[in-house]
Short mmCIF file of N, CA and C in Angstrom, two decimals:
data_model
loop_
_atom_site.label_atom_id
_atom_site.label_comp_id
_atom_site.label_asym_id
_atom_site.label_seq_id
_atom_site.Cartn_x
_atom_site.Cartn_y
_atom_site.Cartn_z
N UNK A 1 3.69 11.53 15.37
CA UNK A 1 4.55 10.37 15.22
C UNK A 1 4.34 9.79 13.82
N UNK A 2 5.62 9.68 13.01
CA UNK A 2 4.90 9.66 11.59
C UNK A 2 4.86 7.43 11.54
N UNK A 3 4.10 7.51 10.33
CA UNK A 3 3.99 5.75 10.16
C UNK A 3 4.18 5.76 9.13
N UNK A 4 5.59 4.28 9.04
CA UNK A 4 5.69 3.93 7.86
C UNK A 4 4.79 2.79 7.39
N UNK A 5 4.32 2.18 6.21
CA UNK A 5 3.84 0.92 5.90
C UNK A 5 4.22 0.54 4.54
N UNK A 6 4.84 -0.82 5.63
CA UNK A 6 6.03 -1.61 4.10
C UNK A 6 4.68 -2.97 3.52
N UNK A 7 4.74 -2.61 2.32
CA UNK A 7 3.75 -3.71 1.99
C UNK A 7 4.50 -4.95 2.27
N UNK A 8 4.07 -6.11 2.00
CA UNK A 8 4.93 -7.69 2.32
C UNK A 8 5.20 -8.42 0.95
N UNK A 9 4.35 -9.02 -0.24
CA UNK A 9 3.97 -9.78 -1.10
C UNK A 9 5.07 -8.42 -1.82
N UNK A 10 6.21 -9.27 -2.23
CA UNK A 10 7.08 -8.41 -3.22
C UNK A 10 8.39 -7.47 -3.15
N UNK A 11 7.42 -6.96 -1.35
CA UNK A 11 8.37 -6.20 -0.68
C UNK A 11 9.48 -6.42 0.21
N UNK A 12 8.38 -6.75 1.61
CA UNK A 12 9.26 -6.86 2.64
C UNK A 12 9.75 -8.36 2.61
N UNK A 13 8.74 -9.93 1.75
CA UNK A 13 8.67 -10.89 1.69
C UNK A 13 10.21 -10.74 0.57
N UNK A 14 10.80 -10.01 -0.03
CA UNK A 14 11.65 -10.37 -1.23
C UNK A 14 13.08 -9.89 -0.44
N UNK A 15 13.01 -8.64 0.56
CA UNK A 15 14.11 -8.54 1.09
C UNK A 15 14.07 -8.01 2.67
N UNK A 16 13.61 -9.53 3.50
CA UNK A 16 13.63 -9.01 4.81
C UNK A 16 14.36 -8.32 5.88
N UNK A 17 15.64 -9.08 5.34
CA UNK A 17 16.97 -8.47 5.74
C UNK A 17 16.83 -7.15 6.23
N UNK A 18 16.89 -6.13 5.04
CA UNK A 18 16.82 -4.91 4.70
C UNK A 18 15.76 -4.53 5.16
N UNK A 19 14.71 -4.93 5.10
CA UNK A 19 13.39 -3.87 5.77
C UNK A 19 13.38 -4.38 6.94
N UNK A 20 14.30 -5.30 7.95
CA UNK A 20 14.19 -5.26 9.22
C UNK A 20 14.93 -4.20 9.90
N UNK A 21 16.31 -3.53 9.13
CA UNK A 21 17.40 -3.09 9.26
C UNK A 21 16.38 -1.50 9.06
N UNK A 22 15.73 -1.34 7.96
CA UNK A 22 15.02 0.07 7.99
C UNK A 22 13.81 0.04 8.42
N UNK A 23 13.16 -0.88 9.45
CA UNK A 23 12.32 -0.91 10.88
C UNK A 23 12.75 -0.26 11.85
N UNK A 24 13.70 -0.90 12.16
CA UNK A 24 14.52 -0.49 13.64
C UNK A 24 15.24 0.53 13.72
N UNK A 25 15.57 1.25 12.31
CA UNK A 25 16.27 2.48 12.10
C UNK A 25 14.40 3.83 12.14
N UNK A 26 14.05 3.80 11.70
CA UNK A 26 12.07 4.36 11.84
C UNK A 26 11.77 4.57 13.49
N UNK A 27 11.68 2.87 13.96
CA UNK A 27 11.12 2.74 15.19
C UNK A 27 11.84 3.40 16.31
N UNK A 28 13.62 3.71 16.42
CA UNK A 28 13.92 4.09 16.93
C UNK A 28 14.08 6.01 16.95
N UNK A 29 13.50 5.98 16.25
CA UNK A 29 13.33 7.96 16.00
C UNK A 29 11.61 7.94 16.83
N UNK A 30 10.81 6.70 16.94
CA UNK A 30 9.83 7.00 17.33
C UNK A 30 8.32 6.81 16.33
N UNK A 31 9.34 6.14 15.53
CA UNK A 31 7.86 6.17 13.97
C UNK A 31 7.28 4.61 14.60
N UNK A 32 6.08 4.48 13.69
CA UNK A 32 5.06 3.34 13.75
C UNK A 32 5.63 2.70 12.51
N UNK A 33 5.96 1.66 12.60
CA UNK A 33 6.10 0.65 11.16
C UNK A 33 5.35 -0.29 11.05
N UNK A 34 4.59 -0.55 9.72
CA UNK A 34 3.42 -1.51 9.99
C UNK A 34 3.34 -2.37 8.79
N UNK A 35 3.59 -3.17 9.17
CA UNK A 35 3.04 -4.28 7.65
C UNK A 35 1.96 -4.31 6.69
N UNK A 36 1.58 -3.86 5.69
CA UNK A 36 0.71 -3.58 5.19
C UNK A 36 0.21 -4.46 3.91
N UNK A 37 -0.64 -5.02 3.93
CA UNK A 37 -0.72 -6.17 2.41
C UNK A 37 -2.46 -6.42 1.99
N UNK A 38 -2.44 -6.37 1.11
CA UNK A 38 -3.70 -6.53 0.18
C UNK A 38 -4.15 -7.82 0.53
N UNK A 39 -3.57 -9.13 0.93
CA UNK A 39 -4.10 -10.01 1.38
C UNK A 39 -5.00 -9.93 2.07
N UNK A 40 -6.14 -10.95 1.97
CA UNK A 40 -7.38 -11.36 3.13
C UNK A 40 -6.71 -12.08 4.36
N UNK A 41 -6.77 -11.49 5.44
CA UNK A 41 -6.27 -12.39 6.84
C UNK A 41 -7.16 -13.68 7.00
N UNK A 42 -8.17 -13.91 6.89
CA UNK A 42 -8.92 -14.97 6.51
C UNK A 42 -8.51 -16.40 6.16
N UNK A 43 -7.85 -15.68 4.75
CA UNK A 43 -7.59 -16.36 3.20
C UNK A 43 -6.51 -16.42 3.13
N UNK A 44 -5.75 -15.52 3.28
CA UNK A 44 -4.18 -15.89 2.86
C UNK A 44 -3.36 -15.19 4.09
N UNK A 45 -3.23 -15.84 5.58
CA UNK A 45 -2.57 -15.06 6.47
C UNK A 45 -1.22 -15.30 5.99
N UNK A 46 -0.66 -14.12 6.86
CA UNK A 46 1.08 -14.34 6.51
C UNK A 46 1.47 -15.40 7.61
N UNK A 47 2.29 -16.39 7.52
CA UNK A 47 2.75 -16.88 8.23
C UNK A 47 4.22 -16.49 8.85
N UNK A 48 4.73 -15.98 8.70
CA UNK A 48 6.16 -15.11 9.12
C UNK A 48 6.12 -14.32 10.43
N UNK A 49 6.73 -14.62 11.39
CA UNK A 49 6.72 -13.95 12.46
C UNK A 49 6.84 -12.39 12.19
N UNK A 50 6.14 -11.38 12.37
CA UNK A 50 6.08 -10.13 11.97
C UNK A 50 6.02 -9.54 13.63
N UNK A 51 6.31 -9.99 14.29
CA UNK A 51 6.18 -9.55 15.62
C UNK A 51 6.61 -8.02 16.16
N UNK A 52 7.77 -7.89 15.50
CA UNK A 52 8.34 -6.71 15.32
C UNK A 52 8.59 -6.02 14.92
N UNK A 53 7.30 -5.52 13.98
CA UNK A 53 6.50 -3.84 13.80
C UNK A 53 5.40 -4.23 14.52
N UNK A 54 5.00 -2.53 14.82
CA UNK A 54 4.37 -2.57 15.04
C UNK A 54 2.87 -2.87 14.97
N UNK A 55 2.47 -3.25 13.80
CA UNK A 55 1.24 -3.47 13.33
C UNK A 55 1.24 -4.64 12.22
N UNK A 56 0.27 -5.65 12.05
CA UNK A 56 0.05 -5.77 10.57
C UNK A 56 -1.13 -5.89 9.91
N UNK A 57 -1.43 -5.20 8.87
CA UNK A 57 -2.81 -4.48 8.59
C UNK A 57 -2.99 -5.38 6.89
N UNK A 58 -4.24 -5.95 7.21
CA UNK A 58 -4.92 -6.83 6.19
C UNK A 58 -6.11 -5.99 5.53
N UNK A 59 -5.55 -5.88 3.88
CA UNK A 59 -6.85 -4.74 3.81
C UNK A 59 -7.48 -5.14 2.94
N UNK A 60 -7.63 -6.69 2.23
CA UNK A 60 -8.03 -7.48 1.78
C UNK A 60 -8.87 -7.17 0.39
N UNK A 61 -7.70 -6.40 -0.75
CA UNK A 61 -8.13 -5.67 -1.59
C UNK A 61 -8.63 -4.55 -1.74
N UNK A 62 -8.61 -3.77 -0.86
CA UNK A 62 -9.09 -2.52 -0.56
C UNK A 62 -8.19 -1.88 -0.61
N UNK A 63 -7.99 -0.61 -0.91
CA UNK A 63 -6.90 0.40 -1.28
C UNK A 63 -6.45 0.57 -0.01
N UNK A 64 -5.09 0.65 0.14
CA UNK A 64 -4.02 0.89 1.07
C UNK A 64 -4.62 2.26 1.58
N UNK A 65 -4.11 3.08 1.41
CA UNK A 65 -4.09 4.29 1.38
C UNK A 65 -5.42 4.84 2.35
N UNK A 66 -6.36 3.85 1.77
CA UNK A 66 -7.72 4.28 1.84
C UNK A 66 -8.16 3.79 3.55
N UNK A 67 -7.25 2.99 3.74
CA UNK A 67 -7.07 2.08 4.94
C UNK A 67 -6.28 2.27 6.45
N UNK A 68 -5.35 2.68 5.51
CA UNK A 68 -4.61 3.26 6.52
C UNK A 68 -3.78 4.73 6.49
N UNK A 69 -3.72 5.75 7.41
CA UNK A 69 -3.06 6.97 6.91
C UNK A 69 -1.87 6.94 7.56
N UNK A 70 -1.08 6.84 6.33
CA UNK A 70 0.62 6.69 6.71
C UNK A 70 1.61 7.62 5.49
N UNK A 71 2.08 8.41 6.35
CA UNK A 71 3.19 9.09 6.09
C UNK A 71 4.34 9.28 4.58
N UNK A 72 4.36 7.43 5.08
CA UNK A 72 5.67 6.63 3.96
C UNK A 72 5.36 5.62 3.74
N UNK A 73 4.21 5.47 2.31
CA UNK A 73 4.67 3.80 1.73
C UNK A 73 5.33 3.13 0.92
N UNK A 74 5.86 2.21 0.80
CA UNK A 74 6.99 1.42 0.15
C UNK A 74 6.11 0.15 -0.15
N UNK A 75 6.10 0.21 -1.18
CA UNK A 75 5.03 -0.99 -2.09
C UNK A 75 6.01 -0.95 -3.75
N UNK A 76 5.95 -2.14 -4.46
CA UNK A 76 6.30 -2.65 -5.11
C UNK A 76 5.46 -2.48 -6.70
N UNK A 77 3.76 -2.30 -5.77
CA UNK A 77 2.86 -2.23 -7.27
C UNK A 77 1.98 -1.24 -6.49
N UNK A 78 2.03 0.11 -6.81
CA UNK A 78 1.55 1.21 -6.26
C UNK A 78 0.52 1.01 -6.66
N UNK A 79 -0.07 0.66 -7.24
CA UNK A 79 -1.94 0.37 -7.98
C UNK A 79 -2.28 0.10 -6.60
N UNK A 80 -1.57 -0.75 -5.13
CA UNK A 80 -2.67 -1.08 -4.27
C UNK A 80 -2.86 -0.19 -3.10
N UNK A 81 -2.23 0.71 -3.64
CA UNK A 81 -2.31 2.21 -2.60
C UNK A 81 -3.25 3.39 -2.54
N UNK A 82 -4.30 3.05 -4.05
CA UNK A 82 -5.13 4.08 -4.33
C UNK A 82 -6.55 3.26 -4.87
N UNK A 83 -6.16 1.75 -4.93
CA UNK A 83 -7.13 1.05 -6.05
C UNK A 83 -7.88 -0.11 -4.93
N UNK A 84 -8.96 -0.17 -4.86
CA UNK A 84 -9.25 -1.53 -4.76
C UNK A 84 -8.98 -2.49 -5.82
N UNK A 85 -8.90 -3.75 -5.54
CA UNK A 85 -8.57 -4.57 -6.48
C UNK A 85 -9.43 -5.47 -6.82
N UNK A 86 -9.46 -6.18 -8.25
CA UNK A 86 -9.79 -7.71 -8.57
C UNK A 86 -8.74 -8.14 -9.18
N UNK A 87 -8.91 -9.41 -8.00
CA UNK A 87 -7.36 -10.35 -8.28
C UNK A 87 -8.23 -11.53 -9.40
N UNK A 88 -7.38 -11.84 -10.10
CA UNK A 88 -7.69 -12.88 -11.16
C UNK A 88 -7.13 -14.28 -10.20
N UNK A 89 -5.91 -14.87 -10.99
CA UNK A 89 -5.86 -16.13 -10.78
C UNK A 89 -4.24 -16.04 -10.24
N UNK A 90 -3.83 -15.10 -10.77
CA UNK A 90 -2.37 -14.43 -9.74
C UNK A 90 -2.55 -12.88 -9.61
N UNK A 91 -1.66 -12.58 -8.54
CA UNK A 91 -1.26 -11.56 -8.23
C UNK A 91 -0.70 -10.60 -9.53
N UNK A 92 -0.61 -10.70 -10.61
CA UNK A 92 0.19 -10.37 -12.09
C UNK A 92 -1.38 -9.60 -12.56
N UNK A 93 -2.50 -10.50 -12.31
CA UNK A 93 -3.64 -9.81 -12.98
C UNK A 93 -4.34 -8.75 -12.35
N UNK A 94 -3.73 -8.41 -11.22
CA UNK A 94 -4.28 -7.16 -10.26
C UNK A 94 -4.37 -5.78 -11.26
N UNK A 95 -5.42 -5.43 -10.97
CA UNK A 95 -6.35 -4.35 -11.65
C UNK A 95 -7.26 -3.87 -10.95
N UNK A 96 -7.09 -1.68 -11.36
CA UNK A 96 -8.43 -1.33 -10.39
C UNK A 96 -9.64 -2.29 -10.39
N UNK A 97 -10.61 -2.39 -9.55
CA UNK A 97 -11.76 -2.85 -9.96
C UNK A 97 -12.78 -1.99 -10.42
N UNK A 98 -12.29 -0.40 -10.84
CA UNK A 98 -12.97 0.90 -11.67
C UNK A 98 -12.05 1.88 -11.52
N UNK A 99 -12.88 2.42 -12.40
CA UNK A 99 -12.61 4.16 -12.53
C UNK A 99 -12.27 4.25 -10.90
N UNK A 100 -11.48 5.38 -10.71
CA UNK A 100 -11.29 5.83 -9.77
C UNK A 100 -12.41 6.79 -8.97
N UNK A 101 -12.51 7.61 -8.62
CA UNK A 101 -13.05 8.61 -7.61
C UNK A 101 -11.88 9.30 -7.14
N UNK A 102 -11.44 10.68 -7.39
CA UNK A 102 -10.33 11.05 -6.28
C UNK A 102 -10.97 12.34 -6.02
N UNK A 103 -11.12 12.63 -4.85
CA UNK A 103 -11.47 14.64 -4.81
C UNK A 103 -9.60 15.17 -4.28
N UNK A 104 -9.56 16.31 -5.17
CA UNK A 104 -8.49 16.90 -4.36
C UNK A 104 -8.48 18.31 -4.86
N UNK A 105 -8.05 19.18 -3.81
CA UNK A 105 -8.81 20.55 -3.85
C UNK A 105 -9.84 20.53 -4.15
N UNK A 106 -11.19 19.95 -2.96
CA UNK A 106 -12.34 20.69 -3.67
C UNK A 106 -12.96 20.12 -5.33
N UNK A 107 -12.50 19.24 -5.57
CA UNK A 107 -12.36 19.31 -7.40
C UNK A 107 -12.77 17.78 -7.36
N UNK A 108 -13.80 17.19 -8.02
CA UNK A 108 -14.00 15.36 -7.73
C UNK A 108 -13.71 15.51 -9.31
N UNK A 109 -12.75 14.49 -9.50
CA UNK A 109 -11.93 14.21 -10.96
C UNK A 109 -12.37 12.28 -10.85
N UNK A 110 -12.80 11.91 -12.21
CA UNK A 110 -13.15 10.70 -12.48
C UNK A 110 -12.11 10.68 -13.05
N UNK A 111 -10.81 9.42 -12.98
CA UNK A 111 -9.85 9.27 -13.78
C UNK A 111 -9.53 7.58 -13.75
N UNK A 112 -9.01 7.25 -14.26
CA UNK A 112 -8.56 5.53 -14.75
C UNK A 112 -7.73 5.53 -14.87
N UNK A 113 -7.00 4.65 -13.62
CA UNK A 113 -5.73 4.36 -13.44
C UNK A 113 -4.53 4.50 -14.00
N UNK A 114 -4.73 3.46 -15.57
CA UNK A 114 -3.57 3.13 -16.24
C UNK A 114 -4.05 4.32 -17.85
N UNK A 115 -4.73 4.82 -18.00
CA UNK A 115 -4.57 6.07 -18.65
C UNK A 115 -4.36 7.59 -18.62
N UNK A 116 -4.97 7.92 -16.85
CA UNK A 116 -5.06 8.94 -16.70
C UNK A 116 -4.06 9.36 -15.67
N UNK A 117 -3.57 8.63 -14.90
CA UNK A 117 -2.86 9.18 -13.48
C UNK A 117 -1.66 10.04 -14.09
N UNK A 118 -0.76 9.58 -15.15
CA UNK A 118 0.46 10.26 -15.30
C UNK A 118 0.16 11.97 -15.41
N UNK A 119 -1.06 11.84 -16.48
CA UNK A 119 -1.63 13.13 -16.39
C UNK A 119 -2.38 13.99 -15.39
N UNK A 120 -2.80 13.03 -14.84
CA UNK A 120 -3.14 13.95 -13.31
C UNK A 120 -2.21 14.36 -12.28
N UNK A 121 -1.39 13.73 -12.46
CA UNK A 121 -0.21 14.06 -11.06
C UNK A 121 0.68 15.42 -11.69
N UNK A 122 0.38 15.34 -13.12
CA UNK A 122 1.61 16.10 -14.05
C UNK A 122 1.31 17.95 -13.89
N UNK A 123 -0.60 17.68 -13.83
CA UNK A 123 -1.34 18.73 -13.57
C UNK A 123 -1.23 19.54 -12.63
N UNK A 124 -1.60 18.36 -11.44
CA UNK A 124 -1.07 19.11 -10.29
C UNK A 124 0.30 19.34 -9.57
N UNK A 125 1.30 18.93 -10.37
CA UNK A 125 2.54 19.47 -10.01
C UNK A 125 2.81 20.46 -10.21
N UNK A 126 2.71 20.96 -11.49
CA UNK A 126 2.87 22.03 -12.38
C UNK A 126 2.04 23.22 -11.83
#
């Protein structure tokens, strides 16, 4: 059963309309749709009735990805899909909080975000 996760802050918060309309189009083939946001539930809950996905997952700076295993994500600032974060004083100053770590094939590659990814993805496409 595949899962989608729509981040909120940018995403689903900028055009609900539309990501309610491509919920119910997902949910009805049988997929999991889940709210997904870098926010602390703690610290910054969502207040928005989200009742209808299935899930909503607080990963409170911690890499998406790393958090949850889903299929299809739809995020706005892909940095929070692979990165933990340090948030500054807005959401604008979000930045890995390091070097990365990624293993793939077998292979542990140290790479940095905003210099190295274009070239890593380029590698392994090719």
């Amino acid at each position: 059963m595949p899962i989608i996760a729509i981040d909120y802050d940018g995403t689903y918060a900028r055009f609900p309309e539309q990501f309610d309309e491509l919920r119910k189009s997902f949910q009805a083939t049988g997929s999991k749709v889940y709210i997904v946001t870098a926010r602390c539930q703690e610290t910054s809950p969502i207040l928005d009735d989200l009742s209808a996905f299935d899930d909503v997952i607080y990963t409170c700076n911690k890499a998406k990805a790393a958090t949850i295993k889903a299929d299809i994500f739809i995020d706005d600032n892909p940095i929070t899909l692979c990165c933990d974060l340090e948030i500054g004083d807005t959401k604008v100053d979000a930045l890995p909080a390091s070097n990365l770590h990624h293993v793939y094939e077998n292979e542990d590659r140290k790479w940095h975000w905003i210099h190295d990814f274009s070239r890593f993805v380029t590698e392994k496409i090719n």
